[in-house]
């Protein structure tokens, strides 16, 4: 009976694992292999060059700038996005004033706020990037226009043209277009927490802040941890690439101030015709992503709470 059960399980897993191996694992292996060659991406001919591409990468100033910018996004983006999402979700679900018949409830109009926060998710990331590119325009953009309206004519920076501001402007866009997803995700998690927990804590004199850190966050910790890993992958992946590629000057400028690893991979492969070197940078990106996920999962490990 047990033998038949395992054959049944293996039969169901064989096809998905085979597809995963072909479309996920095999491309990784190919990338690692090509990183030891001089393949241009334009010709089927190439030769092995050993660690020459890795030596070049470690001596490449643009690579280190790209890595630095990606690490900044990796550290800042999850903190801001998840922090705002937890705050908004808490206010929507249990942060409102006490009303008749309910000791715990969300702020008034919480249904509308859920829709408003989630709205950026229905827009293409390309559309979002283009809209904010116009908003950041120093001459005719909405942001500087608003500053002129309130009399702050002297405070009108060249948002995307200033090397000190460009990356932070792009970070703000990434926060705006991703925070709504986690508001809805955390709201669903908070809705499953029994209201008796909150009511008992409030009867004991606990404040809203205390209930958040003592009840909400511990019971949502698994969801927050998964969201942290997801945001790290997003900061190192296609979302960051798309926004930087569309919004930044160059793209990646000014003076490589917004170049991130995914963009540098694209530029090395399709602009410079150095596909092997691009795969080398891609291998470095893979290592950074796996290291980030491992650190988050290790540091965030705690005993599972059930209710």
XYZ file of N, CA, C and O in Angstrom, residues 82-289:
832
model
N 7.048 47.299 2.862
C 6.365 46.448 3.840
C 5.951 47.234 5.076
O 4.904 46.960 5.666
N 6.759 48.221 5.468
C 6.377 49.052 6.611
C 5.104 49.835 6.341
O 4.184 49.857 7.170
N 5.031 50.471 5.180
C 3.817 51.207 4.816
C 2.629 50.273 4.660
O 1.509 50.589 5.092
N 2.852 49.107 4.031
C 1.756 48.168 3.821
C 1.204 47.657 5.146
O -0.020 47.540 5.320
N 2.071 47.369 6.097
C 1.602 46.917 7.418
C 0.817 48.011 8.126
O -0.229 47.754 8.743
N 1.304 49.244 8.032
C 0.599 50.358 8.678
C -0.779 50.566 8.054
O -1.794 50.661 8.770
N -0.838 50.630 6.712
C -2.116 50.850 6.040
C -3.086 49.701 6.302
O -4.269 49.913 6.564
N -2.585 48.452 6.231
C -3.455 47.306 6.457
C -3.981 47.280 7.894
O -5.151 46.953 8.130
N -3.137 47.652 8.842
C -3.569 47.684 10.243
C -4.641 48.739 10.449
O -5.647 48.489 11.132
N -4.452 49.907 9.854
C -5.461 50.959 9.989
C -6.765 50.563 9.309
O -7.853 50.855 9.814
N -6.678 49.890 8.194
C -7.882 49.483 7.466
C -8.675 48.442 8.244
O -9.917 48.427 8.207
N -7.988 47.576 8.975
C -8.657 46.453 9.618
C -8.955 46.671 11.101
O -10.059 46.341 11.553
N -8.005 47.188 11.859
C -8.220 47.280 13.311
C -7.784 48.612 13.888
O -7.735 48.768 15.109
N -7.487 49.586 13.051
C -6.953 50.845 13.559
C -7.967 51.937 13.757
O -7.605 53.064 14.130
N -9.239 51.654 13.520
C -10.255 52.692 13.641
C -10.733 52.878 15.073
O -10.368 52.138 15.987
N -11.572 53.868 15.245
C -12.146 54.130 16.570
C -13.227 53.108 16.875
O -13.819 52.499 15.989
N -13.466 52.940 18.165
C -14.514 52.014 18.576
C -15.877 52.538 18.150
O -16.184 53.708 18.306
N -16.657 51.629 17.604
C -18.011 51.998 17.184
C -19.022 51.154 17.940
O -18.682 50.152 18.566
N -20.235 51.545 17.831
C -21.311 50.839 18.517
C -21.410 49.413 17.985
O -21.541 49.182 16.787
N -21.330 48.468 18.899
C -21.461 47.069 18.518
C -20.164 46.415 18.083
O -20.155 45.221 17.796
N -19.078 47.157 18.005
C -17.802 46.579 17.577
C -16.669 47.304 18.286
O -16.491 48.506 18.112
N -15.942 46.559 19.103
C -14.816 47.160 19.807
C -13.619 47.359 18.888
O -12.791 48.235 19.118
N -13.522 46.540 17.844
C -12.388 46.594 16.933
C -12.903 46.727 15.510
O -13.788 45.980 15.083
N -12.357 47.672 14.785
C -12.748 47.864 13.393
C -11.780 48.778 12.687
O -10.936 49.425 13.312
N -11.900 48.818 11.381
C -11.012 49.662 10.598
C -11.490 51.102 10.537
O -12.551 51.452 11.063
N -10.691 51.944 9.907
C -11.072 53.339 9.744
C -12.262 53.427 8.796
O -12.544 52.503 8.028
N -12.970 54.538 8.860
C -14.114 54.730 7.977
C -13.650 54.798 6.520
O -12.629 55.410 6.216
N -14.400 54.159 5.658
C -14.033 54.133 4.241
C -12.924 53.161 3.920
O -12.215 53.324 2.916
N -12.742 52.134 4.769
C -11.645 51.197 4.560
C -11.766 50.452 3.227
O -10.755 50.131 2.606
N -12.998 50.190 2.790
C -13.182 49.517 1.499
C -12.645 50.349 0.349
O -12.012 49.831 -0.578
N -12.885 51.655 0.410
C -12.365 52.551 -0.631
C -10.841 52.593 -0.609
O -10.191 52.595 -1.649
N -10.278 52.609 0.600
C -8.817 52.674 0.707
C -8.172 51.427 0.120
O -7.107 51.502 -0.510
N -8.779 50.276 0.300
C -8.234 49.052 -0.288
C -8.166 49.170 -1.806
O -7.165 48.793 -2.431
N -9.226 49.697 -2.394
C -9.250 49.855 -3.853
C -8.214 50.881 -4.293
O -7.483 50.680 -5.276
N -8.126 51.995 -3.563
C -7.179 53.051 -3.930
C -5.740 52.570 -3.842
O -4.914 52.853 -4.719
N -5.425 51.825 -2.793
C -4.055 51.327 -2.643
C -3.725 50.272 -3.690
O -2.585 50.181 -4.151
N -4.707 49.464 -4.055
C -4.446 48.382 -5.003
C -4.458 48.858 -6.452
O -3.961 48.146 -7.336
N -4.980 50.044 -6.699
C -5.134 50.522 -8.076
C -3.845 50.474 -8.897
O -3.869 50.073 -10.061
N -2.670 50.870 -8.362
C -1.449 50.797 -9.186
C -1.128 49.401 -9.691
O -0.423 49.254 -10.696
N -1.645 48.361 -9.016
C -1.356 47.003 -9.448
C -2.010 46.661 -10.782
O -1.542 45.766 -11.485
N -3.082 47.353 -11.126
C -3.771 47.048 -12.387
C -3.126 47.777 -13.556
O -3.498 47.547 -14.704
N -2.181 48.665 -13.281
C -1.488 49.387 -14.342
C -0.210 48.665 -14.722
O 0.475 48.081 -13.880
N 0.122 48.713 -15.989
C 1.394 48.159 -16.445
C 2.542 48.954 -15.832
O 2.465 50.171 -15.679
N 3.619 48.269 -15.487
C 4.769 48.947 -14.907
C 5.349 49.956 -15.891
O 5.881 50.998 -15.491
N 5.226 49.679 -17.186
C 5.710 50.627 -18.193
C 4.885 51.912 -18.172
O 5.434 53.022 -18.271
N 3.564 51.781 -18.018
C 2.700 52.961 -17.956
C 3.024 53.782 -16.712
O 3.109 55.019 -16.756
N 3.224 53.107 -15.593
C 3.568 53.801 -14.347
C 4.868 54.579 -14.513
O 4.974 55.750 -14.117
N 5.860 53.953 -15.114
C 7.161 54.604 -15.297
C 7.044 55.832 -16.199
O 7.640 56.882 -15.927
N 6.266 55.715 -17.261
C 6.100 56.847 -18.186
C 5.365 58.000 -17.503
O 5.727 59.175 -17.651
N 4.317 57.679 -16.732
C 3.569 58.719 -16.033
C 4.459 59.481 -15.054
O 4.429 60.715 -14.995
N 5.259 58.759 -14.295
C 6.132 59.423 -13.331
C 7.295 60.121 -14.019
O 7.830 61.094 -13.476
N 7.676 59.657 -15.177
C 8.710 60.372 -15.919
C 8.224 61.771 -16.288
O 8.973 62.755 -16.187
N 6.970 61.871 -16.694
C 6.385 63.183 -16.978
C 6.226 63.994 -15.688
O 6.439 65.213 -15.674
N 5.833 63.316 -14.600
C 5.639 64.035 -13.334
C 6.941 64.623 -12.817
O 6.960 65.700 -12.216
N 8.061 63.945 -13.062
C 9.362 64.419 -12.597
C 10.009 65.420 -13.545
O 11.090 65.936 -13.230
N 9.381 65.713 -14.676
C 9.974 66.657 -15.628
C 10.215 68.007 -14.948
O 9.309 68.575 -14.343
N 11.445 68.519 -15.016
C 11.759 69.749 -14.268
C 11.046 70.989 -14.774
O 10.806 71.928 -14.021
N 10.684 71.016 -16.055
C 10.067 72.214 -16.638
C 8.546 72.175 -16.589
O 7.905 73.147 -16.203
N 7.961 71.050 -16.998
C 6.509 70.966 -17.113
C 5.903 69.874 -16.242
O 4.722 69.584 -16.368
N 6.695 69.273 -15.378
C 6.196 68.185 -14.547
C 5.252 68.640 -13.462
O 5.277 69.793 -13.014
N 4.418 67.704 -13.005
C 3.411 68.018 -11.992
C 4.053 68.376 -10.650
O 3.544 69.249 -9.933
N 5.152 67.726 -10.308
C 5.752 67.954 -8.991
C 6.319 69.365 -8.886
O 6.022 70.107 -7.933
N 7.127 69.758 -9.858
C 7.669 71.115 -9.828
C 6.581 72.154 -10.046
O 6.658 73.277 -9.535
N 5.545 71.797 -10.799
C 4.412 72.700 -10.970
C 3.709 72.956 -9.652
O 3.304 74.088 -9.360
N 3.562 71.895 -8.833
C 2.945 72.064 -7.527
C 3.818 72.926 -6.612
O 3.308 73.744 -5.840
N 5.128 72.760 -6.723
C 6.036 73.589 -5.918
C 5.937 75.061 -6.311
O 5.964 75.952 -5.459
N 5.802 75.319 -7.613
C 5.637 76.717 -8.060
C 4.321 77.283 -7.570
O 4.233 78.470 -7.217
N 3.295 76.451 -7.517
C 1.975 76.932 -7.109
C 1.975 77.401 -5.655
O 1.311 78.383 -5.315
N 2.728 76.695 -4.812
C 2.749 77.058 -3.387
C 3.868 78.041 -3.065
O 4.141 78.299 -1.885
N 4.522 78.586 -4.096
C 5.528 79.619 -3.889
C 6.932 79.131 -3.632
O 7.798 79.912 -3.226
N 7.198 77.839 -3.875
C 8.539 77.296 -3.671
C 9.282 77.221 -5.002
O 9.761 76.162 -5.406
N 9.352 78.363 -5.679
C 9.995 78.390 -6.987
C 11.477 78.034 -6.901
O 12.053 77.477 -7.849
N 12.119 78.364 -5.799
C 13.540 78.071 -5.671
C 13.832 76.610 -5.399
O 14.970 76.169 -5.538
N 12.814 75.849 -5.002
C 12.985 74.432 -4.694
C 12.380 73.595 -5.817
O 11.303 73.028 -5.686
N 13.064 73.540 -6.943
C 12.598 72.791 -8.094
C 13.774 72.016 -8.696
O 14.348 72.410 -9.698
N 14.151 70.909 -8.066
C 15.320 70.171 -8.545
C 15.053 69.447 -9.857
O 13.903 69.209 -10.234
N 16.113 69.106 -10.520
C 16.044 68.264 -11.710
C 16.041 66.817 -11.219
O 17.076 66.178 -11.093
N 14.862 66.317 -10.931
C 14.709 65.075 -10.182
C 15.510 63.921 -10.778
O 16.315 63.303 -10.078
N 15.281 63.623 -12.031
C 15.947 62.487 -12.659
C 17.302 62.858 -13.248
O 18.049 61.972 -13.677
N 17.635 64.138 -13.269
C 18.918 64.578 -13.790
C 19.961 64.820 -12.727
O 21.122 65.096 -13.044
N 19.573 64.712 -11.470
C 20.496 64.909 -10.361
C 20.993 63.539 -9.894
O 20.199 62.709 -9.455
N 22.304 63.274 -9.969
C 22.809 61.956 -9.556
C 22.495 61.607 -8.109
O 22.391 60.424 -7.769
N 22.308 62.610 -7.269
C 21.991 62.333 -5.876
C 20.530 62.053 -5.612
O 20.183 61.530 -4.545
N 19.655 62.387 -6.567
C 18.216 62.215 -6.369
C 17.599 61.138 -7.251
O 16.546 60.595 -6.909
N 18.224 60.840 -8.381
C 17.591 59.998 -9.391
C 17.201 58.623 -8.843
O 16.073 58.161 -9.056
N 18.111 57.959 -8.135
C 17.809 56.614 -7.635
C 16.690 56.648 -6.605
O 15.850 55.745 -6.562
N 16.648 57.706 -5.781
C 15.588 57.799 -4.776
C 14.244 58.088 -5.424
O 13.199 57.621 -4.929
N 14.239 58.846 -6.515
C 12.991 59.073 -7.255
C 12.453 57.768 -7.820
O 11.241 57.506 -7.781
N 13.343 56.938 -8.335
C 12.934 55.649 -8.879
C 12.464 54.727 -7.757
O 11.485 53.990 -7.910
N 13.118 54.781 -6.607
C 12.690 53.987 -5.458
C 11.279 54.364 -5.034
O 10.454 53.496 -4.702
N 10.971 55.662 -5.045
C 9.623 56.121 -4.679
C 8.577 55.550 -5.626
O 7.477 55.171 -5.197
N 8.890 55.486 -6.905
C 7.955 54.916 -7.881
C 7.731 53.437 -7.608
O 6.593 52.944 -7.663
N 8.797 52.702 -7.320
C 8.664 51.280 -7.024
C 7.829 51.050 -5.771
O 7.021 50.114 -5.719
N 7.987 51.908 -4.773
C 7.169 51.790 -3.563
C 5.708 52.044 -3.899
O 4.814 51.293 -3.478
N 5.445 53.100 -4.660
C 4.065 53.469 -4.997
C 3.343 52.350 -5.738
O 2.152 52.102 -5.481
N 4.037 51.681 -6.644
C 3.351 50.692 -7.475
C 3.322 49.295 -6.863
O 2.692 48.392 -7.441
N 3.963 49.072 -5.722
C 3.961 47.740 -5.113
C 3.298 47.689 -3.744
O 2.893 46.612 -3.299
N 3.181 48.812 -3.056
C 2.677 48.774 -1.690
C 1.232 48.290 -1.638
O 0.832 47.616 -0.678
N 0.427 48.584 -2.654
C -0.978 48.183 -2.638
C -1.181 46.686 -2.600
O -2.107 46.183 -1.946
N -0.327 45.946 -3.289
C -0.437 44.482 -3.283
C -0.287 43.941 -1.870
O -1.049 43.072 -1.425
N 0.676 44.468 -1.133
C 0.915 43.965 0.220
C -0.131 44.479 1.199
O -0.389 43.828 2.215
N -0.737 45.628 0.923
C -1.850 46.086 1.762
C -2.983 45.069 1.697
O -3.547 44.675 2.735
N -3.314 44.632 0.494
C -4.380 43.639 0.343
C -3.964 42.298 0.949
O -4.764 41.625 1.616
N -2.710 41.898 0.724
C -2.227 40.632 1.270
C -2.257 40.632 2.797
O -2.767 39.688 3.425
N -1.739 41.686 3.406
C -1.728 41.762 4.865
C -3.135 41.938 5.421
O -3.443 41.457 6.525
N -3.993 42.631 4.691
C -5.380 42.790 5.141
C -6.078 41.441 5.210
O -6.846 41.170 6.146
N -5.828 40.595 4.209
C -6.421 39.253 4.238
C -5.911 38.461 5.435
O -6.676 37.734 6.081
N -4.624 38.608 5.747
C -4.083 37.915 6.900
C -4.653 38.441 8.204
O -4.981 37.662 9.116
N -4.798 39.754 8.326
C -5.345 40.342 9.551
C -6.819 39.992 9.729
O -7.296 39.852 10.863
N -7.535 39.861 8.626
C -8.958 39.520 8.724
C -9.158 38.130 9.307
O -10.227 37.827 9.854
N -8.142 37.255 9.176
C -8.265 35.895 9.705
C -7.897 35.795 11.188
O -8.097 34.747 11.801
N -7.334 36.871 11.756
C -6.988 36.859 13.186
C -8.268 37.083 13.999
O -9.001 38.046 13.748
N -8.565 36.219 14.953
C -9.799 36.383 15.741
C -9.862 37.751 16.423
O -8.890 38.201 17.030
N -11.002 38.400 16.324
C -11.177 39.701 16.949
C -11.119 39.630 18.474
O -10.876 40.621 19.147
N -11.338 38.422 19.005
C -11.290 38.271 20.463
C -9.916 38.638 21.008
O -9.798 39.161 22.124
N -8.863 38.374 20.231
C -7.512 38.706 20.682
C -7.382 40.209 20.904
O -6.850 40.664 21.919
N -7.860 40.978 19.921
C -7.754 42.435 20.019
C -8.632 42.980 21.138
O -8.228 43.870 21.892
N -9.841 42.445 21.238
C -10.760 42.945 22.259
C -10.232 42.662 23.661
O -10.331 43.515 24.559
N -9.649 41.481 23.861
C -9.081 41.147 25.174
C -7.905 42.064 25.496
O -7.758 42.527 26.635
N -7.073 42.338 24.487
C -5.920 43.217 24.720
C -6.370 44.634 25.041
O -5.815 45.295 25.933
N -7.393 45.127 24.330
C -7.885 46.479 24.585
C -8.535 46.585 25.964
O -8.404 47.608 26.646
N -9.220 45.525 26.378
C -9.819 45.526 27.718
C -8.743 45.559 28.799
O -8.963 46.103 29.892
N -7.584 44.989 28.501
C -6.464 45.002 29.461
C -5.687 46.302 29.418
O -4.691 46.453 30.150
N -6.120 47.245 28.579
C -5.471 48.548 28.528
C -4.370 48.679 27.491
O -3.625 49.666 27.508
N -4.249 47.715 26.596
C -3.208 47.790 25.570
C -3.570 48.854 24.534
O -4.736 49.027 24.171
N -2.555 49.559 24.053
C -2.767 50.559 23.012
C -2.764 49.894 21.644
O -2.457 48.703 21.503
N -3.086 50.684 20.612
C -3.065 50.150 19.250
C -1.651 49.727 18.854
O -1.458 48.731 18.163
N -0.679 50.496 19.280
C 0.715 50.148 18.961
C 1.094 48.829 19.603
O 1.727 47.959 18.975
N 0.685 48.636 20.844
C 1.000 47.388 21.538
C 0.326 46.200 20.875
O 0.944 45.134 20.697
N -0.931 46.354 20.486
C -1.630 45.246 19.831
C -0.979 44.906 18.494
O -0.950 43.737 18.096
N -0.440 45.920 17.826
C 0.220 45.640 16.547
C 1.457 44.781 16.766
O 1.659 43.771 16.079
N 2.319 45.177 17.702
C 3.583 44.473 17.890
C 3.430 43.171 18.679
O 4.273 42.281 18.556
N 2.361 43.061 19.490
C 2.195 41.876 20.308
C 1.244 40.852 19.702
O 1.312 39.661 20.048
N 0.357 41.296 18.820
C -0.634 40.378 18.258
C -0.501 40.279 16.745
O -0.264 39.198 16.192
N -0.642 41.418 16.065
C -0.708 41.401 14.607
C 0.591 40.915 13.969
O 0.583 39.981 13.155
N 1.697 41.564 14.306
C 2.960 41.227 13.649
C 3.404 39.790 13.916
O 3.804 39.094 12.965
N 3.341 39.269 15.164
C 3.736 37.864 15.363
C 2.878 36.874 14.569
O 3.394 35.894 14.037
N 1.569 37.136 14.487
C 0.695 36.212 13.778
C 0.804 36.352 12.260
O 0.400 35.449 11.531
N 1.341 37.466 11.791
C 1.538 37.672 10.349
C 2.988 37.459 9.928
O 3.321 37.736 8.778
N 3.823 36.981 10.836
C 5.258 36.972 10.558
C 5.630 36.143 9.336
O 6.484 36.525 8.540
N 4.997 34.987 9.144
C 5.305 34.155 7.976
C 4.984 34.883 6.678
O 5.741 34.814 5.701
N 3.876 35.601 6.665
C 3.506 36.368 5.477
C 4.473 37.514 5.243
O 4.868 37.779 4.097
N 4.878 38.194 6.309
C 5.827 39.293 6.176
C 7.171 38.784 5.668
O 7.812 39.394 4.807
N 7.608 37.646 6.168
C 8.881 37.074 5.742
C 8.849 36.714 4.260
O 9.799 37.005 3.515
N 7.754 36.110 3.806
C 7.621 35.791 2.379
C 7.598 37.065 1.548
O 8.196 37.122 0.468
N 6.907 38.088 2.047
C 6.867 39.361 1.332
C 8.234 40.007 1.244
O 8.575 40.637 0.230
N 9.044 39.840 2.280
C 10.396 40.408 2.281
C 11.243 39.771 1.178
O 11.959 40.455 0.446
N 11.156 38.447 1.052
C 11.899 37.755 -0.003
C 11.388 38.187 -1.374
O 12.180 38.447 -2.292
N 10.070 38.268 -1.515
C 9.494 38.688 -2.794
C 9.945 40.095 -3.172
O 10.295 40.368 -4.325
N 9.956 41.006 -2.206
C 10.385 42.379 -2.496
C 11.861 42.427 -2.859
O 12.291 43.236 -3.697
N 12.674 41.571 -2.232
C 14.082 41.519 -2.607
C 14.277 41.052 -4.030
O 15.086 41.619 -4.781
N 13.511 40.033 -4.430
C 13.596 39.553 -5.810
C 13.109 40.621 -6.773
O 13.673 40.820 -7.861
N 12.069 41.340 -6.388
C 11.558 42.428 -7.229
C 12.604 43.531 -7.380
O 12.796 44.069 -8.476
N 13.299 43.868 -6.291
C 14.312 44.924 -6.352
C 15.491 44.535 -7.216
O 16.191 45.396 -7.759
N 15.716 43.224 -7.367
C 16.832 42.743 -8.178
C 16.384 42.237 -9.542
O 17.212 41.732 -10.305
N 15.098 42.369 -9.855
C 14.586 41.737 -11.058
C 13.947 42.680 -12.052
O 14.365 43.827 -12.231
N 12.882 42.177 -12.684
C 12.296 42.847 -13.835
C 11.660 44.186 -13.496
O 11.694 45.119 -14.308
N 11.048 44.309 -12.311
C 10.384 45.563 -11.956
C 11.395 46.709 -11.899
O 11.181 47.781 -12.472
N 12.497 46.486 -11.187
C 13.519 47.525 -11.089
C 14.123 47.827 -12.449
O 14.368 48.987 -12.799
N 14.356 46.791 -13.245
C 14.904 46.988 -14.583
C 13.990 47.852 -15.436
O 14.436 48.799 -16.096
N 12.693 47.548 -15.424
C 11.753 48.268 -16.277
C 11.674 49.746 -15.899
O 11.710 50.622 -16.773
N 11.563 50.022 -14.598
C 11.440 51.409 -14.171
C 12.708 52.199 -14.476
O 12.653 53.322 -14.990
N 13.872 51.612 -14.187
C 15.134 52.308 -14.456
C 15.330 52.507 -15.952
O 15.748 53.585 -16.402
N 15.017 51.498 -16.737
C 15.231 51.582 -18.186
C 14.359 52.647 -18.825
O 14.781 53.330 -19.769
N 13.146 52.811 -18.327
C 12.219 53.766 -18.944
C 12.441 55.176 -18.388
O 12.444 56.151 -19.146
N 12.635 55.301 -17.082
C 12.642 56.622 -16.462
C 13.995 57.313 -16.488
O 14.067 58.540 -16.606
N 15.065 56.563 -16.346
C 16.371 57.199 -16.132
C 16.956 57.736 -17.433
O 16.603 57.306 -18.531
N 17.864 58.665 -17.298
C 18.576 59.246 -18.434
C 19.647 58.272 -18.870
O 20.414 57.770 -18.065
N 19.693 57.987 -20.140
C 20.766 57.127 -20.642
C 20.354 55.896 -21.399
O 20.637 55.786 -22.579
N 19.669 54.898 -20.791
C 19.255 54.783 -19.390
C 20.418 54.397 -18.470
O 21.480 53.995 -18.926
N 20.174 54.533 -17.184
C 21.174 54.206 -16.177
C 21.896 55.413 -15.632
O 22.683 55.296 -14.702
N 21.633 56.599 -16.194
C 22.325 57.802 -15.765
C 21.474 58.636 -14.824
O 20.411 58.198 -14.368
N 21.955 59.843 -14.545
C 23.202 60.413 -15.078
C 24.450 59.866 -14.380
O 24.413 59.620 -13.178
N 25.500 59.670 -15.172
C 26.780 59.188 -14.664
C 26.617 57.873 -13.920
O 27.178 57.676 -12.837
N 25.816 56.962 -14.498
C 25.578 55.629 -13.935
C 24.957 55.693 -12.536
O 25.091 54.747 -11.747
N 24.277 56.776 -12.218
C 23.717 56.947 -10.876
C 22.519 56.045 -10.622
O 22.140 55.846 -9.457
N 21.902 55.511 -11.674
C 20.736 54.642 -11.492
C 20.930 53.267 -12.124
O 19.983 52.485 -12.200
N 22.123 52.961 -12.578
C 22.377 51.656 -13.188
C 22.282 50.575 -12.120
O 22.932 50.645 -11.082
N 21.463 49.563 -12.378
C 21.323 48.418 -11.481
C 21.758 47.167 -12.240
O 21.911 47.182 -13.460
N 21.954 46.086 -11.533
C 22.503 44.881 -12.146
C 21.666 44.350 -13.317
O 22.227 44.013 -14.360
N 20.329 44.254 -13.205
C 19.566 43.769 -14.363
C 19.742 44.650 -15.603
O 19.825 44.137 -16.719
N 19.800 45.966 -15.402
C 20.001 46.863 -16.540
C 21.386 46.678 -17.139
O 21.545 46.686 -18.365
N 22.391 46.482 -16.309
C 23.746 46.305 -16.820
C 23.878 44.984 -17.583
O 24.618 44.895 -18.564
N 23.167 43.959 -17.135
C 23.126 42.700 -17.887
C 22.555 42.937 -19.277
O 23.107 42.473 -20.291
N 21.442 43.665 -19.339
C 20.803 43.967 -20.626
C 21.730 44.776 -21.532
O 21.860 44.479 -22.726
N 22.371 45.786 -20.989
C 23.249 46.636 -21.787
C 24.463 45.868 -22.298
O 24.873 46.026 -23.448
N 25.046 45.025 -21.451
C 26.212 44.262 -21.879
C 25.860 43.273 -22.986
O 26.636 43.063 -23.928
N 24.666 42.691 -22.910
C 24.274 41.682 -23.888
C 23.795 42.294 -25.197
O 24.240 41.887 -26.287
N 22.917 43.288 -25.146
C 22.239 43.774 -26.353
C 22.796 45.088 -26.883
O 22.624 45.394 -28.064
N 23.438 45.874 -26.038
C 24.041 47.110 -26.523
C 25.501 46.908 -26.901
O 25.950 47.384 -27.948
N 26.229 46.171 -26.064
C 27.661 45.997 -26.276
C 28.013 44.703 -26.989
O 29.170 44.495 -27.357
N 27.033 43.799 -27.171
C 27.314 42.540 -27.852
C 28.260 41.638 -27.080
O 29.043 40.890 -27.684
N 28.189 41.662 -25.748
C 29.049 40.837 -24.904
C 28.166 39.899 -24.071
O 28.026 40.042 -22.862
N 27.601 38.924 -24.771
C 26.655 38.037 -24.107
C 27.307 37.225 -22.996
O 26.700 37.000 -21.945
N 28.538 36.787 -23.221
C 29.222 36.001 -22.186
C 29.462 36.835 -20.932
O 29.275 36.360 -19.811
N 29.870 38.075 -21.131
C 30.092 38.950 -19.978
C 28.768 39.250 -19.277
O 28.710 39.347 -18.048
N 27.697 39.377 -20.051
C 26.374 39.610 -19.464
C 25.948 38.419 -18.603
O 25.382 38.602 -17.516
N 26.223 37.205 -19.073
C 25.876 36.040 -18.258
C 26.720 35.989 -16.983
O 26.265 35.506 -15.945
N 27.949 36.503 -17.056
C 28.786 36.568 -15.862
C 28.156 37.486 -14.813
O 28.090 37.152 -13.624
N 27.691 38.650 -15.261
C 26.999 39.562 -14.343
C 25.714 38.919 -13.837
O 25.329 39.088 -12.673
N 25.045 38.155 -14.719
C 23.840 37.451 -14.299
C 24.121 36.420 -13.223
O 23.310 36.235 -12.305
N 25.249 35.746 -13.305
C 25.628 34.798 -12.258
C 25.841 35.530 -10.934
O 25.410 35.064 -9.866
N 26.488 36.696 -10.990
C 26.666 37.499 -9.773
C 25.319 37.918 -9.205
O 25.108 37.907 -7.977
N 24.380 38.280 -10.087
C 23.034 38.660 -9.646
C 22.334 37.482 -8.985
O 21.640 37.639 -7.970
N 22.508 36.285 -9.546
C 21.925 35.082 -8.949
C 22.478 34.836 -7.554
O 21.725 34.527 -6.618
N 23.784 35.000 -7.392
C 24.410 34.785 -6.086
C 23.875 35.784 -5.064
O 23.562 35.420 -3.923
N 23.749 37.057 -5.461
C 23.236 38.079 -4.550
C 21.794 37.756 -4.152
O 21.414 37.873 -2.973
N 20.976 37.330 -5.108
C 19.582 37.010 -4.819
C 19.459 35.837 -3.859
O 18.690 35.884 -2.889
